[in-house]
Amino acid sequence: MITIYHNPRCGKSRECLAFMENSNQKFEVVKYLEKPLNLNELYDLITKLDIKPIEVIRTKESIWIQNYKGKTLSDTEIIQSMVDHPILMVRPIVVNGNKAVIARPSEKVKEII
């Protein structure tokens, strides 16, 4: 099953959702701000993305700037920041099996479906 981690208030996330709706693929939507991921789920997601945790952070978000910018953080601390503040996670992220992409632009989903 394909999963999209979605924030309905985000234009890019809405574009990705529309793309998925037109793809004829079955998928589920996880509104990660309403149902935040835990530490293990985020580790798993980042492993599927095959990128460093900092690449999943919205570094221009005010929470990041006020609390974390300029600090030397371990990968675990970066992931914990997303557990504590789910708004910091980039969106949308689409997962299909053991692969995932940050769907910006939404056509990047084609890489995994």
Coordinates of N, CA and C in Angstrom, one line a residue:
M1 N 0.8 -1.2 0.0 CA 0.0 0.0 0.0 C 0.9 1.2 0.0
I2 N 0.5 2.2 -0.8 CA 1.2 3.5 -0.9 C 0.7 4.4 0.2
T3 N 1.5 5.1 0.9 CA 1.2 6.0 1.9 C 1.7 7.4 1.6
I4 N 0.8 8.4 1.8 CA 1.3 9.8 1.6 C 1.1 10.5 3.0
Y5 N 2.2 11.0 3.4 CA 2.3 11.8 4.7 C 1.9 13.2 4.3
H6 N 0.8 13.7 4.7 CA 0.1 14.9 4.1 C -0.2 15.9 5.2
N7 N -0.1 17.2 4.8 CA -0.5 18.3 5.5 C -1.5 19.1 4.7
P8 N -2.8 19.0 4.9 CA -3.8 19.7 4.1 C -3.6 21.2 3.9
R9 N -2.9 21.8 4.8 CA -2.7 23.3 4.7 C -1.5 23.6 3.8
C10 N -0.8 22.6 3.3 CA 0.3 22.8 2.4 C 0.0 22.7 0.9
G11 N 0.2 23.7 0.1 CA -0.1 23.6 -1.3 C 0.6 22.5 -2.0
K12 N 1.9 22.3 -1.7 CA 2.7 21.2 -2.4 C 2.1 19.8 -2.0
S13 N 1.7 19.7 -0.7 CA 1.1 18.4 -0.3 C -0.3 18.2 -0.9
R14 N -1.1 19.3 -1.1 CA -2.3 19.1 -1.8 C -2.1 18.8 -3.3
E15 N -1.1 19.3 -3.9 CA -0.8 19.0 -5.3 C -0.4 17.5 -5.4
C16 N 0.3 17.0 -4.4 CA 0.7 15.6 -4.5 C -0.5 14.7 -4.3
L17 N -1.4 15.1 -3.4 CA -2.6 14.3 -3.1 C -3.4 14.2 -4.4
A18 N -3.5 15.4 -5.1 CA -4.3 15.4 -6.4 C -3.6 14.5 -7.4
F19 N -2.3 14.5 -7.4 CA -1.5 13.6 -8.3 C -1.8 12.2 -8.0
M20 N -1.8 11.8 -6.8 CA -2.1 10.4 -6.4 C -3.5 10.1 -6.7
E21 N -4.5 11.0 -6.5 CA -5.9 10.7 -6.8 C -6.1 10.4 -8.3
N22 N -5.2 11.0 -9.1 CA -5.3 10.8 -10.6 C -4.4 9.7 -11.1
S23 N -3.7 9.0 -10.2 CA -2.7 8.0 -10.6 C -3.3 6.6 -10.7
N24 N -4.6 6.4 -10.3 CA -5.2 5.1 -10.3 C -4.5 4.1 -9.4
Q25 N -3.7 4.6 -8.5 CA -3.1 3.7 -7.5 C -3.9 3.8 -6.2
K26 N -3.9 2.7 -5.5 CA -4.5 2.7 -4.1 C -3.5 3.3 -3.2
F27 N -4.0 4.2 -2.3 CA -3.1 4.8 -1.3 C -3.9 5.2 -0.1
E28 N -3.1 5.4 1.0 CA -3.7 5.9 2.2 C -3.1 7.2 2.6
V29 N -3.8 8.1 3.2 CA -3.3 9.4 3.6 C -3.1 9.4 5.1
V30 N -2.0 9.8 5.5 CA -1.7 10.0 7.0 C -1.5 11.5 7.2
K31 N -2.4 12.1 7.9 CA -2.2 13.5 8.3 C -1.3 13.5 9.5
Y32 N 0.0 13.7 9.3 CA 1.0 13.5 10.3 C 0.9 14.5 11.4
L33 N 0.3 15.6 11.2 CA 0.1 16.6 12.2 C -0.9 16.2 13.2
E34 N -1.9 15.5 12.8 CA -3.0 14.9 13.6 C -2.5 13.6 14.3
K35 N -1.7 12.8 13.6 CA -1.3 11.6 14.1 C 0.3 11.5 13.9
P36 N 1.0 12.2 14.8 CA 2.4 12.3 14.7 C 3.2 11.0 14.7
L37 N 4.2 10.9 14.0 CA 5.1 9.7 14.0 C 5.9 9.7 15.2
N38 N 6.2 8.5 15.7 CA 7.1 8.3 16.8 C 8.5 8.2 16.3
L39 N 9.4 8.1 17.3 CA 10.9 8.0 16.9 C 11.2 6.9 16.0
N40 N 10.7 5.7 16.3 CA 10.9 4.5 15.4 C 10.3 4.7 14.0
E41 N 9.1 5.2 14.0 CA 8.5 5.4 12.7 C 9.3 6.4 11.8
L42 N 9.8 7.4 12.4 CA 10.6 8.4 11.7 C 11.9 7.8 11.3
Y43 N 12.6 7.0 12.1 CA 13.8 6.3 11.7 C 13.5 5.5 10.4
D44 N 12.4 4.7 10.5 CA 12.0 3.9 9.4 C 11.8 4.7 8.1
L45 N 11.1 5.8 8.2 CA 10.8 6.6 7.1 C 12.0 7.2 6.5
I46 N 12.9 7.7 7.3 CA 14.2 8.3 6.8 C 15.1 7.2 6.2
T47 N 15.1 6.0 6.7 CA 15.8 4.9 6.1 C 15.2 4.7 4.7
K48 N 13.9 4.7 4.5 CA 13.3 4.4 3.2 C 13.6 5.6 2.2
L49 N 13.7 6.8 2.8 CA 14.1 7.9 2.0 C 15.6 7.9 1.5
D50 N 16.4 7.2 2.3 CA 17.8 7.1 2.1 C 18.5 8.5 2.0
I51 N 18.2 9.3 3.0 CA 18.8 10.6 3.2 C 19.1 10.8 4.6
K52 N 19.8 11.9 4.9 CA 20.2 12.3 6.3 C 19.0 12.9 6.9
P53 N 18.8 12.7 8.2 CA 17.7 13.3 8.9 C 17.5 14.8 8.7
I54 N 18.6 15.5 8.7 CA 18.5 17.0 8.5 C 17.8 17.3 7.2
E55 N 17.8 16.4 6.2 CA 17.2 16.7 4.9 C 15.7 16.5 5.0
V56 N 15.2 16.1 6.1 CA 13.7 15.9 6.3 C 13.2 17.1 7.1
I57 N 14.1 18.0 7.5 CA 13.7 19.1 8.4 C 13.4 20.3 7.5
R58 N 12.3 21.0 7.9 CA 11.9 22.3 7.3 C 12.7 23.4 8.1
T59 N 13.9 23.7 7.7 CA 14.8 24.5 8.4 C 14.4 26.0 8.4
K60 N 13.4 26.4 7.6 CA 12.9 27.8 7.6 C 11.7 27.9 8.6
E61 N 11.3 26.8 9.2 CA 10.2 26.9 10.1 C 10.6 27.6 11.4
S62 N 9.8 28.5 11.9 CA 10.1 29.3 13.0 C 10.5 28.5 14.3
I63 N 9.9 27.3 14.5 CA 10.2 26.4 15.6 C 11.7 26.0 15.4
W64 N 12.1 25.7 14.2 CA 13.5 25.2 14.0 C 14.4 26.4 14.3
I65 N 14.1 27.5 13.7 CA 15.0 28.7 13.9 C 15.2 29.1 15.3
Q66 N 14.1 29.1 16.1 CA 14.1 29.5 17.5 C 14.8 28.5 18.4
N67 N 14.6 27.2 18.1 CA 15.1 26.2 19.0 C 16.3 25.4 18.6
Y68 N 16.6 25.3 17.3 CA 17.6 24.4 16.9 C 18.7 25.0 16.0
K69 N 18.4 26.1 15.3 CA 19.3 26.6 14.3 C 20.7 26.9 14.9
G70 N 21.7 26.5 14.3 CA 23.1 26.8 14.7 C 23.6 25.9 15.8
K71 N 22.8 24.9 16.2 CA 23.2 23.9 17.2 C 23.8 22.7 16.5
T72 N 24.7 22.1 17.1 CA 25.2 20.8 16.6 C 24.4 19.7 17.2
L73 N 23.6 19.0 16.3 CA 22.7 18.0 16.8 C 23.0 16.7 16.2
S74 N 22.8 15.6 16.9 CA 23.0 14.3 16.4 C 21.8 13.9 15.6
D75 N 21.9 12.9 14.8 CA 20.8 12.4 14.0 C 19.6 12.1 14.9
T76 N 19.8 11.5 16.0 CA 18.7 11.2 16.9 C 18.1 12.4 17.5
E77 N 18.8 13.4 17.8 CA 18.3 14.7 18.2 C 17.5 15.4 17.2
I78 N 17.9 15.3 15.9 CA 17.2 15.9 14.8 C 15.8 15.2 14.6
I79 N 15.9 13.9 14.7 CA 14.6 13.1 14.6 C 13.7 13.4 15.8
Q80 N 14.3 13.5 16.9 CA 13.5 13.8 18.1 C 12.8 15.1 18.0
S81 N 13.5 16.1 17.3 CA 12.8 17.4 17.1 C 11.6 17.3 16.3
M82 N 11.5 16.3 15.3 CA 10.3 16.1 14.5 C 9.2 15.4 15.4
V83 N 9.7 14.5 16.3 CA 8.7 13.9 17.2 C 8.0 15.0 18.1
D84 N 8.9 15.9 18.6 CA 8.4 17.0 19.4 C 7.6 18.0 18.7
H85 N 8.0 18.2 17.4 CA 7.3 19.3 16.6 C 7.1 18.7 15.2
P86 N 6.0 18.0 15.0 CA 5.8 17.4 13.7 C 5.8 18.3 12.5
I87 N 5.5 19.6 12.8 CA 5.5 20.6 11.7 C 6.8 20.7 11.0
L88 N 7.9 20.3 11.7 CA 9.2 20.4 11.1 C 9.5 19.4 10.0
M89 N 8.7 18.4 9.9 CA 8.9 17.4 8.8 C 8.5 17.9 7.4
V90 N 9.3 17.8 6.4 CA 9.0 18.2 5.1 C 7.8 17.4 4.6
R91 N 7.1 18.0 3.7 CA 5.9 17.3 3.1 C 5.8 17.7 1.7
P92 N 5.1 16.8 1.0 CA 4.6 15.5 1.3 C 5.7 14.5 1.1
I93 N 5.6 13.4 1.9 CA 6.4 12.2 1.7 C 5.5 11.1 1.3
V94 N 5.9 10.4 0.2 CA 5.2 9.2 -0.3 C 6.0 8.0 -0.1
V95 N 5.4 6.9 0.5 CA 6.1 5.7 0.7 C 5.4 4.6 -0.1
N96 N 6.2 3.7 -0.7 CA 5.7 2.5 -1.4 C 6.6 1.4 -1.0
G97 N 6.2 0.5 -0.2 CA 7.1 -0.6 0.3 C 8.3 -0.1 1.0
N98 N 9.5 -0.4 0.5 CA 10.7 0.0 1.2 C 11.3 1.3 0.5
K99 N 10.6 1.9 -0.3 CA 11.1 3.2 -0.9 C 10.2 4.3 -0.6
A100 N 10.8 5.5 -0.5 CA 10.0 6.7 -0.2 C 10.7 7.9 -1.0
V101 N 9.9 8.9 -1.2 CA 10.4 10.1 -1.8 C 9.7 11.3 -1.2
I102 N 10.5 12.4 -1.1 CA 9.9 13.7 -0.8 C 9.3 14.2 -2.1
A103 N 8.0 14.3 -2.2 CA 7.3 14.5 -3.5 C 7.2 16.0 -3.8
R104 N 8.3 16.6 -4.0 CA 8.5 18.0 -4.4 C 9.4 18.0 -5.6
P105 N 8.9 18.2 -6.8 CA 7.5 18.3 -7.2 C 6.8 16.9 -7.1
S106 N 5.5 17.0 -7.2 CA 4.6 15.8 -7.1 C 5.0 14.7 -8.1
E107 N 5.5 15.0 -9.2 CA 5.9 14.0 -10.2 C 7.0 13.1 -9.7
K108 N 7.7 13.5 -8.7 CA 8.7 12.6 -8.1 C 8.1 11.3 -7.6
V109 N 6.8 11.2 -7.4 CA 6.2 10.0 -7.0 C 6.4 8.9 -8.0
K110 N 6.5 9.3 -9.3 CA 6.6 8.3 -10.4 C 7.8 7.5 -10.1
E111 N 8.8 7.9 -9.4 CA 10.0 7.2 -9.1 C 9.8 5.9 -8.3
I112 N 8.6 5.9 -7.6 CA 8.4 4.7 -6.7 C 7.1 4.0 -6.9
I113 N 6.3 4.5 -7.9 CA 5.0 3.7 -8.1 C 5.1 3.0 -9.4

